[in-house]
Coordinates of C-alpha atoms in Angstrom, one line a residue:
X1 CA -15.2 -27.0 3.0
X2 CA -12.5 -27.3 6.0
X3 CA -11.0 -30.3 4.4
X4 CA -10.7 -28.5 1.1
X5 CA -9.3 -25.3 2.6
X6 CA -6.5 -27.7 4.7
X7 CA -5.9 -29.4 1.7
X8 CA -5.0 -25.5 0.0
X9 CA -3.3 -24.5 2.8
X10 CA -1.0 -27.7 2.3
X11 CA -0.2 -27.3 -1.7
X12 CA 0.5 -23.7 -1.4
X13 CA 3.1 -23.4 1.5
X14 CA 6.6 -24.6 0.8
X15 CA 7.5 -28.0 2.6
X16 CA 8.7 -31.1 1.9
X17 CA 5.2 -32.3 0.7
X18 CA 5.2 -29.1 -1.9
X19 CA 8.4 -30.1 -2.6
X20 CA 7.7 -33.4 -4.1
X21 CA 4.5 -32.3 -5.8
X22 CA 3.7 -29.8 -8.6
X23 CA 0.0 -28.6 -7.8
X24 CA 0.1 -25.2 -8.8
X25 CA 0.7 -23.4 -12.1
X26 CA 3.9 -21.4 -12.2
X27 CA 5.0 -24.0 -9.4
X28 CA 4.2 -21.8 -6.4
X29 CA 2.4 -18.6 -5.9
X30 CA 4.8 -16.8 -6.7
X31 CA 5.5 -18.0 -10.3
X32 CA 8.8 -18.9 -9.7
X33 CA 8.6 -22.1 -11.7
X34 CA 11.9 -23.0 -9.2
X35 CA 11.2 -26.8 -7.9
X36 CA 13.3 -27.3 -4.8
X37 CA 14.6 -30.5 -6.0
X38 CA 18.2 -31.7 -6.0
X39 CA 18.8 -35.0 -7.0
X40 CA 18.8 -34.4 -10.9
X41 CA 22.1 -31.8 -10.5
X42 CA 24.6 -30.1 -12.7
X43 CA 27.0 -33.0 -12.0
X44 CA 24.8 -36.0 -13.3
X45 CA 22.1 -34.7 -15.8
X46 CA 24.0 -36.3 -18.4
X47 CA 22.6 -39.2 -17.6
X48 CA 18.7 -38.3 -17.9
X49 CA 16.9 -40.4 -20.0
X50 CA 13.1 -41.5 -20.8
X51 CA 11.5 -43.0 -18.5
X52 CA 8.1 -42.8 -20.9
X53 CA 6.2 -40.9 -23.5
X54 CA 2.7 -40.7 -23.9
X55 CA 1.0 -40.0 -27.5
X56 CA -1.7 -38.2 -27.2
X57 CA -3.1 -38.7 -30.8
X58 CA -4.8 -34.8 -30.6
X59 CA -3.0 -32.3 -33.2
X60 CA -2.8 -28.7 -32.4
X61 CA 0.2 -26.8 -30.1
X62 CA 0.6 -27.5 -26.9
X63 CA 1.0 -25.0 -24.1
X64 CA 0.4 -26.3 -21.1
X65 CA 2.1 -26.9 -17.4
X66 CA 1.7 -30.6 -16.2
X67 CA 0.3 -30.6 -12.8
X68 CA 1.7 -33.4 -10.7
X69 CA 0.3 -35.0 -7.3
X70 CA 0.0 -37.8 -5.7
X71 CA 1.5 -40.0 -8.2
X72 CA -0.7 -38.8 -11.2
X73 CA -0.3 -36.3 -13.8
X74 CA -2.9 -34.2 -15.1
X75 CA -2.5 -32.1 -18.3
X76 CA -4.4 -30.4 -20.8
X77 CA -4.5 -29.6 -24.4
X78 CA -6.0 -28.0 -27.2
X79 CA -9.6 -28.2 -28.5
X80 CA -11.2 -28.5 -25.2
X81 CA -8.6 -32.1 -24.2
X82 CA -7.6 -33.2 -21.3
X83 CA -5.7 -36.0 -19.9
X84 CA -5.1 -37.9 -16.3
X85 CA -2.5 -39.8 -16.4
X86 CA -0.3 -42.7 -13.8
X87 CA 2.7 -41.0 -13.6
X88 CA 4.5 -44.2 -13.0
X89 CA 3.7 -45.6 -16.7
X90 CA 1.9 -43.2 -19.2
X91 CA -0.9 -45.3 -19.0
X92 CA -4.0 -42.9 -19.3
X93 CA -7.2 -43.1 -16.2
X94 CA -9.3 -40.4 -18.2
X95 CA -9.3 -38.4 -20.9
X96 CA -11.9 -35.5 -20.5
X97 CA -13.4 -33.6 -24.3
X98 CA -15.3 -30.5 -24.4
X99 CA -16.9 -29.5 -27.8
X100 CA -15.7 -26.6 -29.4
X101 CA -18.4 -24.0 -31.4
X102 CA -17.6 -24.2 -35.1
X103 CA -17.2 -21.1 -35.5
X104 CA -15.5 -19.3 -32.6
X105 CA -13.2 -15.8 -32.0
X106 CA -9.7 -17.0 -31.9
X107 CA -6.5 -14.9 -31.7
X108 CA -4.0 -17.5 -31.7
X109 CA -4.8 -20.9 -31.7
X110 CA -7.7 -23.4 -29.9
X111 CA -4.4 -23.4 -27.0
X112 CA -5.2 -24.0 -23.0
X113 CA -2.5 -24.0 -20.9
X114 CA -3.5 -25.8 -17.7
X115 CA -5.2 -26.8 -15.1
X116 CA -5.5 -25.4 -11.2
X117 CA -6.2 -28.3 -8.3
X118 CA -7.6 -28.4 -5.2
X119 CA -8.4 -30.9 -2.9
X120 CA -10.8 -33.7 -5.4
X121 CA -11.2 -30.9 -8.0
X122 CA -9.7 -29.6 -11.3
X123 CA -10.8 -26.4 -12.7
X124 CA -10.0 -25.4 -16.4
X125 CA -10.9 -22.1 -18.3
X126 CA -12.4 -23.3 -21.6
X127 CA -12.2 -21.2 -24.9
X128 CA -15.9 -21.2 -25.0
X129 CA -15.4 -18.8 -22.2
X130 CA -16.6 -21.5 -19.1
X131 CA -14.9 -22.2 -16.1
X132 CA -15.8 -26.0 -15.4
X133 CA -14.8 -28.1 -12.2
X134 CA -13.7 -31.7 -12.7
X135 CA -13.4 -34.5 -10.4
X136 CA -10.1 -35.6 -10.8
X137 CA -10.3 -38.8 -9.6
X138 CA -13.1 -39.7 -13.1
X139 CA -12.9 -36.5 -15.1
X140 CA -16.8 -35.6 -14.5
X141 CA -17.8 -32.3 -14.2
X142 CA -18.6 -31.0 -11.4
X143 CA -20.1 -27.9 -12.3
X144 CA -19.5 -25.6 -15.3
X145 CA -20.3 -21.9 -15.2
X146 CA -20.5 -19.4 -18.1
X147 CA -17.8 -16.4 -17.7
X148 CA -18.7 -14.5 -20.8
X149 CA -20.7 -15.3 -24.3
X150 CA -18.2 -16.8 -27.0
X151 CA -20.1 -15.4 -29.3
X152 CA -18.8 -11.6 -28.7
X153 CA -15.5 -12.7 -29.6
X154 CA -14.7 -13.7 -25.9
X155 CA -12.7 -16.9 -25.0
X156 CA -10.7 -18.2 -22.3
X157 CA -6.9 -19.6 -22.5
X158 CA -4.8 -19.3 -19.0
X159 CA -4.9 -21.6 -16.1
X160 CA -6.7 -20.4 -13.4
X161 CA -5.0 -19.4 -9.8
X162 CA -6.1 -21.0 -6.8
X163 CA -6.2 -18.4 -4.3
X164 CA -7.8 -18.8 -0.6
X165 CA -11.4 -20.4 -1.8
X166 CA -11.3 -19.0 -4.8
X167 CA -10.7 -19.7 -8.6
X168 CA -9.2 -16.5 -10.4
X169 CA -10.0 -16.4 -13.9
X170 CA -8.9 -14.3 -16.9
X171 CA -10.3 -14.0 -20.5
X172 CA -9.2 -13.6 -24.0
X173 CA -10.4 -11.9 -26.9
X174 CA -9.3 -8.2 -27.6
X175 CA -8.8 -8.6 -30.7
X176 CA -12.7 -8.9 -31.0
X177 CA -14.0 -5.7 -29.6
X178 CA -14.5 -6.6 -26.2
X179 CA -14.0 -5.5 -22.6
X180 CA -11.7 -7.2 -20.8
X181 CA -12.0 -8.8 -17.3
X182 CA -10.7 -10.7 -14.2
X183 CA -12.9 -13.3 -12.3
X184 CA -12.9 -14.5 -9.3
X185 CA -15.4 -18.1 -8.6
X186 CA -16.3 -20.4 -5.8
X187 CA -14.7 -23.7 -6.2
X188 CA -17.2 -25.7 -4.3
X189 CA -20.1 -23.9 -6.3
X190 CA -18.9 -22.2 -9.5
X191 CA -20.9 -18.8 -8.2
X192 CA -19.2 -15.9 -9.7
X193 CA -17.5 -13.5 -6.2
X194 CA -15.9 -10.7 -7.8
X195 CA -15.1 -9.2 -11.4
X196 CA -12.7 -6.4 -12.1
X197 CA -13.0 -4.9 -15.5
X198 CA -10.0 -4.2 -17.1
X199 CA -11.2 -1.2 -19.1
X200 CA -12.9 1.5 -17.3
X201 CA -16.8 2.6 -17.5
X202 CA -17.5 6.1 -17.7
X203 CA -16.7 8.2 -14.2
X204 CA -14.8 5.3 -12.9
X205 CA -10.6 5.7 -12.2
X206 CA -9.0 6.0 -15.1
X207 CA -11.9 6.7 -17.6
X208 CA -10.5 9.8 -18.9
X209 CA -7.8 8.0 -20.0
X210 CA -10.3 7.2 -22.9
X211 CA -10.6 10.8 -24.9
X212 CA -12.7 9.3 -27.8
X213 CA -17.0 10.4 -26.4
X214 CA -17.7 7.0 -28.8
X215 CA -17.8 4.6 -25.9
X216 CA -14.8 3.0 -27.2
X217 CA -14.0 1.6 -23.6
X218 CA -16.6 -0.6 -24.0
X219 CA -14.6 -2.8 -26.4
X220 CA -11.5 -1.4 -25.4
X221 CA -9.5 -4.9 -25.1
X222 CA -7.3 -5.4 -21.8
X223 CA -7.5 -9.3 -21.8
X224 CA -5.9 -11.3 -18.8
X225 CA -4.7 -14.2 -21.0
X226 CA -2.0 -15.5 -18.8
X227 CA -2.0 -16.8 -15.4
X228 CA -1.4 -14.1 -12.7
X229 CA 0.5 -14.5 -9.0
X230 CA -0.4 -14.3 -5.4
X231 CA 1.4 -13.0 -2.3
X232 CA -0.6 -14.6 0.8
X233 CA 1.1 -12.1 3.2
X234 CA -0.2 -9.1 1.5
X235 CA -3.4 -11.0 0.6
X236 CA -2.5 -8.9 -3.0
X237 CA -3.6 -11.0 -6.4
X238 CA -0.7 -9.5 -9.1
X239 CA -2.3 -9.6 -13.0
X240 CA -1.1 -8.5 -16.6
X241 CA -3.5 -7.1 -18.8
X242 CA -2.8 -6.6 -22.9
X243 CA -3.7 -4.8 -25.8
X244 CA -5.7 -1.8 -26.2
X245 CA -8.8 -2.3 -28.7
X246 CA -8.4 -1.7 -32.1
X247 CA -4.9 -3.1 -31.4
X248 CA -2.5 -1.2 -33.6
X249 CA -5.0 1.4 -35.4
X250 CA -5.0 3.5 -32.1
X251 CA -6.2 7.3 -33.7
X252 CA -9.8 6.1 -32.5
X253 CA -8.8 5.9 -28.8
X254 CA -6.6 8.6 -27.6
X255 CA -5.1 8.6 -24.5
X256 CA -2.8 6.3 -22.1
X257 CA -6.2 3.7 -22.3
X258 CA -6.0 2.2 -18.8
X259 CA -6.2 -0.5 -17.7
X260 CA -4.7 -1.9 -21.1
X261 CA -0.7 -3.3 -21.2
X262 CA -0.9 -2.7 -16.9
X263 CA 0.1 -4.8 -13.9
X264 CA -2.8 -4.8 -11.6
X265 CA -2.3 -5.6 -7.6
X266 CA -5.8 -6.3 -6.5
X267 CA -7.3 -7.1 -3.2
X268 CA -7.8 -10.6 -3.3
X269 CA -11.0 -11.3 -1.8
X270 CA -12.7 -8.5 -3.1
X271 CA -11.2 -7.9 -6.4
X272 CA -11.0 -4.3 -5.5
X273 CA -8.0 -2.7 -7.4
X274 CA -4.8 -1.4 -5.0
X275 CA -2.3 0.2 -7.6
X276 CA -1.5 -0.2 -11.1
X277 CA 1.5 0.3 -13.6
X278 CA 1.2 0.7 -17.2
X279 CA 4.4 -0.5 -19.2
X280 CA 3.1 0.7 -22.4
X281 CA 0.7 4.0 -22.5
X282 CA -1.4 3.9 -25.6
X283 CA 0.0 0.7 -27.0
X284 CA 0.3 0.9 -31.0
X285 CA 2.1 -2.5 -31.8
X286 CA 0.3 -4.8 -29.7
X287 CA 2.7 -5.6 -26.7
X288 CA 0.8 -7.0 -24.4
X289 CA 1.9 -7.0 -20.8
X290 CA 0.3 -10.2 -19.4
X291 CA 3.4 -11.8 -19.1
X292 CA 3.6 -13.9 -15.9
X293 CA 4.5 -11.8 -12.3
X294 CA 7.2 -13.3 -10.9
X295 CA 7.6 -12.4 -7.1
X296 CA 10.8 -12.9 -5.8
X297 CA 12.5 -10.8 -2.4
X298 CA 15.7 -9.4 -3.9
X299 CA 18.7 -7.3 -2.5
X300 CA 18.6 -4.0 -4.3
X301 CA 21.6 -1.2 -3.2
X302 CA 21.8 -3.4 0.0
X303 CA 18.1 -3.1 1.0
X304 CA 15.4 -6.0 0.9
X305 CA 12.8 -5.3 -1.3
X306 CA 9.3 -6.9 -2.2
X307 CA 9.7 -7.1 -6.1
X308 CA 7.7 -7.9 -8.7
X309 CA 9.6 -8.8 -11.8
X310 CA 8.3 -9.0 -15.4
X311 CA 10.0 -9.3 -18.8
X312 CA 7.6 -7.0 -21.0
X313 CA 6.7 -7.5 -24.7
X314 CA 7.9 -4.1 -25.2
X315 CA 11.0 -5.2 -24.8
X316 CA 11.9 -3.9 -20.9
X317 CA 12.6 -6.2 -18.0
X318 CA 11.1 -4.6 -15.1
X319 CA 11.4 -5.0 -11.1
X320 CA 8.3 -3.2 -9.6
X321 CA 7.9 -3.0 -5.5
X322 CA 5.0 -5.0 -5.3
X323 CA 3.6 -3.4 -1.7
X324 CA 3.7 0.3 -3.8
X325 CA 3.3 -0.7 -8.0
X326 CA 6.6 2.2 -7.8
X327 CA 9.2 0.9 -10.6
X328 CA 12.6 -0.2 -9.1
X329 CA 14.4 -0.4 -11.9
X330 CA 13.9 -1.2 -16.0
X331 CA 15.8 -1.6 -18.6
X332 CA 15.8 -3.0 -22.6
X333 CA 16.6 -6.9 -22.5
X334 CA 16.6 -7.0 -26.2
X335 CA 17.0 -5.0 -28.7
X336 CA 14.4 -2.0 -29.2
X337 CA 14.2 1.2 -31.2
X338 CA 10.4 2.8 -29.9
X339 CA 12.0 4.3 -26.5
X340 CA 14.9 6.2 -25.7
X341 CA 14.7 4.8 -22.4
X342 CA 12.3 4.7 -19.1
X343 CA 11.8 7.9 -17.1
X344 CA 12.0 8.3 -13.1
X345 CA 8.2 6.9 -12.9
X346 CA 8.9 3.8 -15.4
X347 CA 7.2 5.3 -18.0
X348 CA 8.6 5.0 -21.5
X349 CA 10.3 7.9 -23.3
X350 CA 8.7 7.3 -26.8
X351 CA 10.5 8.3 -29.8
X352 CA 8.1 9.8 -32.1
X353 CA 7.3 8.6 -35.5
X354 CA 7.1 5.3 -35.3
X355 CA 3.3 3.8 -35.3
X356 CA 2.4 1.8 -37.8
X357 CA 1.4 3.8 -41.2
X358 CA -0.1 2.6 -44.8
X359 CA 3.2 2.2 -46.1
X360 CA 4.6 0.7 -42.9
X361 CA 6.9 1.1 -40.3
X362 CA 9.9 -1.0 -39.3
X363 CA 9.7 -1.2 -35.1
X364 CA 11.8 -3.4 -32.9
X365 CA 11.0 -5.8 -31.0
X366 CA 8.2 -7.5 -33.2
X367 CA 4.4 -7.6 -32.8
X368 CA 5.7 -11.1 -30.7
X369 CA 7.8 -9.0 -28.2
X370 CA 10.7 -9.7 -26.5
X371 CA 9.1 -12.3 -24.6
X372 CA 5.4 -13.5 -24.9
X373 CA 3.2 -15.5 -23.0
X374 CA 6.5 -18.6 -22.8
X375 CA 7.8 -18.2 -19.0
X376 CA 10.5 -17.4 -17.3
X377 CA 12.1 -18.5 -14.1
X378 CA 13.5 -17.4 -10.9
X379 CA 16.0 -19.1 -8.8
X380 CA 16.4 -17.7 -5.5
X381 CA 19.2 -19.9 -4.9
X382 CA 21.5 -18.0 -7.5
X383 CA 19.5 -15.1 -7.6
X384 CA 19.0 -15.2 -10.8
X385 CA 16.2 -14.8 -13.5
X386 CA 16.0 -16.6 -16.7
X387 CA 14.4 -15.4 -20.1
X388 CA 13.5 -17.1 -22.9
X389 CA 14.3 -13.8 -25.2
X390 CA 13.3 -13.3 -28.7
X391 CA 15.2 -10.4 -31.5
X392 CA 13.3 -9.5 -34.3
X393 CA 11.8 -6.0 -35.7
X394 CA 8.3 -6.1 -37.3
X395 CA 6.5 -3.9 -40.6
X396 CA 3.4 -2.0 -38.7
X397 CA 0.7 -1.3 -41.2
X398 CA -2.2 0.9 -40.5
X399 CA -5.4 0.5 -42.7
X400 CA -8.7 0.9 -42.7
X401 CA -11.2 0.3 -39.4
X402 CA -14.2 -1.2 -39.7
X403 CA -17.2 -1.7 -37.6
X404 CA -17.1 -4.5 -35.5
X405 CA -18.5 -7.9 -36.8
X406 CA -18.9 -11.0 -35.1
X407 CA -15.4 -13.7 -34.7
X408 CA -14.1 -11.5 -36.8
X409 CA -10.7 -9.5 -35.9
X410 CA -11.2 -5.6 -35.4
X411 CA -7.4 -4.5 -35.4
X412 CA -7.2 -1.9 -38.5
X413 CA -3.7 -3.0 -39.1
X414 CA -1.6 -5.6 -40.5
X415 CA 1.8 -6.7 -40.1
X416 CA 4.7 -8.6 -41.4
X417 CA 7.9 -9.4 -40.5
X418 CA 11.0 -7.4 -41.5
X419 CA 13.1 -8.9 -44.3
X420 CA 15.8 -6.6 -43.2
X421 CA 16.3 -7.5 -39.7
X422 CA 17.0 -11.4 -38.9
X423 CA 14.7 -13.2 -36.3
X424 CA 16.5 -15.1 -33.4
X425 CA 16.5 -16.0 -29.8
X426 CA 18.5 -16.4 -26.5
X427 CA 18.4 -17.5 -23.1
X428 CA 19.4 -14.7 -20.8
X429 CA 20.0 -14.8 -16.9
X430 CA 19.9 -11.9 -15.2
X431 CA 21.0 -10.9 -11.5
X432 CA 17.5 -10.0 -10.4
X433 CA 19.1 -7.7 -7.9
X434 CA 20.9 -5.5 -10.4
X435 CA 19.4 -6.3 -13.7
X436 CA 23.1 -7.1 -14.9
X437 CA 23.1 -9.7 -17.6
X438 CA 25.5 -12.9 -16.2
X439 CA 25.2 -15.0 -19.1
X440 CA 23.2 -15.8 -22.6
X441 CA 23.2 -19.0 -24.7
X442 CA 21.8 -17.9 -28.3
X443 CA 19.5 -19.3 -30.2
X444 CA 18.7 -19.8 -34.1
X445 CA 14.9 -19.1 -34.1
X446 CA 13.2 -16.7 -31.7
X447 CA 12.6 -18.6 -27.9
X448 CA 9.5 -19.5 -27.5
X449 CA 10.2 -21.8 -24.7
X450 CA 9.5 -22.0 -21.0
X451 CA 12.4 -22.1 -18.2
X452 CA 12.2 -24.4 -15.2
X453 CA 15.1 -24.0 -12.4
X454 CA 16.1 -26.2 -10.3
X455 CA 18.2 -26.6 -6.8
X456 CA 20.0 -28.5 -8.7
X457 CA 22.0 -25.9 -10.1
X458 CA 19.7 -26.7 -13.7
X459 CA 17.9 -24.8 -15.9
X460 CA 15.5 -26.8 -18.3
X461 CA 14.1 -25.1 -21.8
X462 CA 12.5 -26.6 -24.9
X463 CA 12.8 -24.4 -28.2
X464 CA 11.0 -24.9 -31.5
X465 CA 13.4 -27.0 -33.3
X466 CA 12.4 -29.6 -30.6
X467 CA 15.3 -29.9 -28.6
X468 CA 15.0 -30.1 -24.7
X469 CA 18.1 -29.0 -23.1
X470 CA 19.6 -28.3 -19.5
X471 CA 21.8 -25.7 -18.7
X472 CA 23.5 -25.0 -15.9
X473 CA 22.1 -22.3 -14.0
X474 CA 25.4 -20.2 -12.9
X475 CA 27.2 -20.3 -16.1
X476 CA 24.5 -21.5 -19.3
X477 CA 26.8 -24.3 -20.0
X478 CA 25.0 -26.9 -21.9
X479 CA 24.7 -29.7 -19.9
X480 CA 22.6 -31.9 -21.6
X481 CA 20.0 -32.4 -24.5
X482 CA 18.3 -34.4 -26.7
X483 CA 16.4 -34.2 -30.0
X484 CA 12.1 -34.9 -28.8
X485 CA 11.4 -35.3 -33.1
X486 CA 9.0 -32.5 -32.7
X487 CA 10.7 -29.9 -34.2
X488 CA 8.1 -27.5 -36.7
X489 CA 6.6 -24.5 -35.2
X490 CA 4.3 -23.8 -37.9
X491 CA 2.7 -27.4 -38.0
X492 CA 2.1 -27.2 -34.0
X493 CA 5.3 -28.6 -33.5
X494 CA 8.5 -27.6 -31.0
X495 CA 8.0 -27.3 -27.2
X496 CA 6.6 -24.1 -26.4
X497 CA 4.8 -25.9 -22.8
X498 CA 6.7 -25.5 -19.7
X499 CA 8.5 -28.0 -18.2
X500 CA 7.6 -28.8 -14.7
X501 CA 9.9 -31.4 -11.8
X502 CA 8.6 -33.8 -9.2
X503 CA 9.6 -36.7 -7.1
X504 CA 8.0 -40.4 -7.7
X505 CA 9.2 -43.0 -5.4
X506 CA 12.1 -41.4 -4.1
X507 CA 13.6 -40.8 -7.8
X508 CA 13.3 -36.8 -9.2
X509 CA 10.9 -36.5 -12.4
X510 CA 11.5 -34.3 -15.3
X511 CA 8.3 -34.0 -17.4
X512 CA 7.2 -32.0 -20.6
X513 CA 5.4 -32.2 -23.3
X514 CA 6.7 -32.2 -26.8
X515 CA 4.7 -31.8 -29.9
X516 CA 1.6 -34.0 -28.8
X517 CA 3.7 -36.3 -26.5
X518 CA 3.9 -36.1 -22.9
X519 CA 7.5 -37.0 -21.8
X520 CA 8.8 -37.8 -18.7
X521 CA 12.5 -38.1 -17.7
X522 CA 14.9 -39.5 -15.3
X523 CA 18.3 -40.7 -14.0
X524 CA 19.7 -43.8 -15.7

């Protein structure tokens, strides 16, 4: 257990080991995905190449962050796949298969986007709602413990978060009439610690936020669908939470519904909750607010502050002090018509009139958001942030609500997208100290992408025509691209996963996958 805690203590401290590796999701703790890596720079990127590409012969999109260490990549897909490959020539060691049920709950796709490691071990969420331990060196399990029963609609998607001893876990599935959770697990033994519940019982804080006496909380939704952050100095574990339950046909629940479309700072070894902020009181268009935390230490009015910085599905980019959960500052990052604005507490001035009704009613941004679960990046080196943005407005119909059923979805609503408003995308930087936008580089199709900085003065970014591009981080110049062939959103195509940067024998690595192809880059 010492050795394994050393080994923890090693991945998740910056150094020059950390450096050279890519062990943990977002890159660090802190969900910067910023690798400290120089050698691929703004002055010769325009000689990257291929180094190689590995097939992996599974269909389905792709979503997941490559982890990287000790010369071997491990990576996962969808339908329960995953791969271990030598990063030196694509050649796979083990390729690991879980069964998936027939006939499962799914929102959006059978997607998994990652593993976590620590010391011999992988752990994976799977979307049968396990967390299993691997061994990474073979691929065997290890252990494999059930988080929730698939067949109540409940599956599993993110990575999990190495934190301390622990394995934090979150869930999917709110579109199912469930309740929403966060888990914490042993990773020597796979024994449950801690859960936090995202939606309140009865009596507990923030119950009356749930007016309805027909125990709606109990499949109120909430689900923790994307990876969450970690600050070890204030031992505080920082996680989004979505949708309300039924999603968009919200008469049956009145109230704010907490904790649904919150940031939650919980204690980390006791899942115990410290503060909360809710973006989006008594969400009616399905914004979900699990985008990833980014923590960054930023320069606000000349005073250091402890942020926490999230680009919202509602549309708002926000900078919360992540000691307090008290909003620094907010403000649209694409275009939106629901709020005239944020008030002194962060919370959204709604214009009224516009949830969804039988005829339907035009919102912006769309049911997608501004930004959804694709990431963003910080580089504390420029100080600035970069989102993958998306414009669009979205038809919100209410309709009937039936009673729950099993896998199958309980929203009361449908939607479609607006004929009269065009769909595109951009890559934004912003000064995280100001929220001042520095530059944009648009896009055709909504971004859907994932950023990766680098010291490098880079920023890397698929998008779903299939192109992988660098851009330089100060200006947005385009630096570099090329055409991976696996352009097509609709047939799981584009490159939605994350690129991720490491060092192999003294030369800088660029990997990502495309499509179903792993590719990894280098200097020529």
């Amino acid at each position: 257990m010492r050795r394994i805690l050393l080994l923890l203590l090693c991945v998740s401290l910056p150094g020059p080991l950390a450096a050279q590796q890519w062990t943990v999701y977002g890159a660090d703790l802190a969900s910067t995905r910023f690798s400290p890596l120089n050698q691929i720079n703004d002055s010769n990127v325009q000689h990257l190449v291929v180094n190689w590409a590995f097939q992996t012969g599974v269909p389905g999109k792709y979503e997941s962050t490559p982890l990287f260490e000790d010369g071997i990549l491990y990576f996962t897909g969808p339908s329960g796949y995953a791969w271990a490959l030598d990063a030196r020539t694509g050649r796979s060691l083990w390729q690991y298969e879980r069964p998936v049920p027939k006939k499962m709950g799914l929102c959006c796709g059978p997607v998994n986007r990652g593993f976590a490691l620590a010391g011999n071990r992988l752990f994976v969420a799977t979307l049968d709602a396990h967390v299993v331990a691997l061994d990474k060196r073979t691929g065997q399990v290890l252990w494999d413990t059930v988080m929730a029963d698939y067949k109540q609609g409940y599956s599993s998607t993110a990575a999990p978060l190495l934190v301390k001893d622990k394995i934090i876990v979150g869930m999917a599935g709110a579109e199912f009439a469930n309740r929403g959770f966060l888990d914490a697990y042993s990773i020597t033994t796979g024994e449950r610690l801690w859960r936090f519940w995202t939606i309140p019982a009865p009596g507990e804080p923030g119950s009356e936020t749930w007016r309805d006496g027909k125990d709606f909380w109990k499949r109120g939704g909430g689900s923790t669908w994307v990876t969450g952050s970690y600050d070890p100095e204030l031992n505080l574990l920082y996680w989004g939470t979505g949708n309300p339950g039924p999603d968009l046909n919200s008469g049956v629940r009145p109230g704010d519904n907490l904790y649904s479309n919150s940031m939650l700072a919980l204690d980390a070894d006791t899942g115990k909750l410290k503060w909360h902020f809710q973006f989006t009181p008594h969400d009616t268009h399905d914004w979900d607010a699990v985008s990833e935390p980014v923590l960054a230490d930023i320069t606000v009015k000349g005073a250091q502050r402890k942020a926490l910085l999230q680009a919202n599905r509602n549309g708002f980019f926000y900078a919360l002090d992540r000691v307090t959960g008290k909003i620094i500052y907010g403000f649209p990052f694409v275009h939106q018509t629901w709020a005239k604005g944020l008030d002194a507490n962060g919370r959204p001035i709604v214009i009224p009139g516009l949830d969804p009704t039988k005829e339907g009613m035009v919102v912006c941004p769309s049911l997608g958001g501004g930004k959804n679960w694709n990431h963003m990046a910080y580089n504390p080196q420029t100080g600035l942030v970069y989102v993958p943005s998306s414009e669009g407005c979205e038809k919100f119909f209410i309709d009937d609500l039936p009673e729950p059923e099993p896998f199958r979805m309980w929203m009361g609503s449908i939607h479609e997208t607006s004929p009269s408003e065009p769909q595109w995308g951009a890559l934004r930087a912003f000064d995280a100290g100001t929220g001042k936008l520095v530059w944009e580089f648009k896009m055709i199709t909504p971004d859907r992408g994932s950023a990766l900085t680098t010291a490098g003065d880079l920023v890397f970014l698929g998008d779903s025509q299939g192109y992988f591009a660098a851009f330089h981080a100060r200006t947005g110049k385009v630096l570099w691209r090329m055409q991976t062939g696996a352009g097509g959103e609709r047939r799981g195509g584009g490159i939605s996963a994350p690129a991720i940067s490491y060092l192999l024998d003294g030369k800088q690595q660029v990997a990502v996958i495309a499509g179903t192809s792993l590719y990894t880059f280098q200097l020529h």
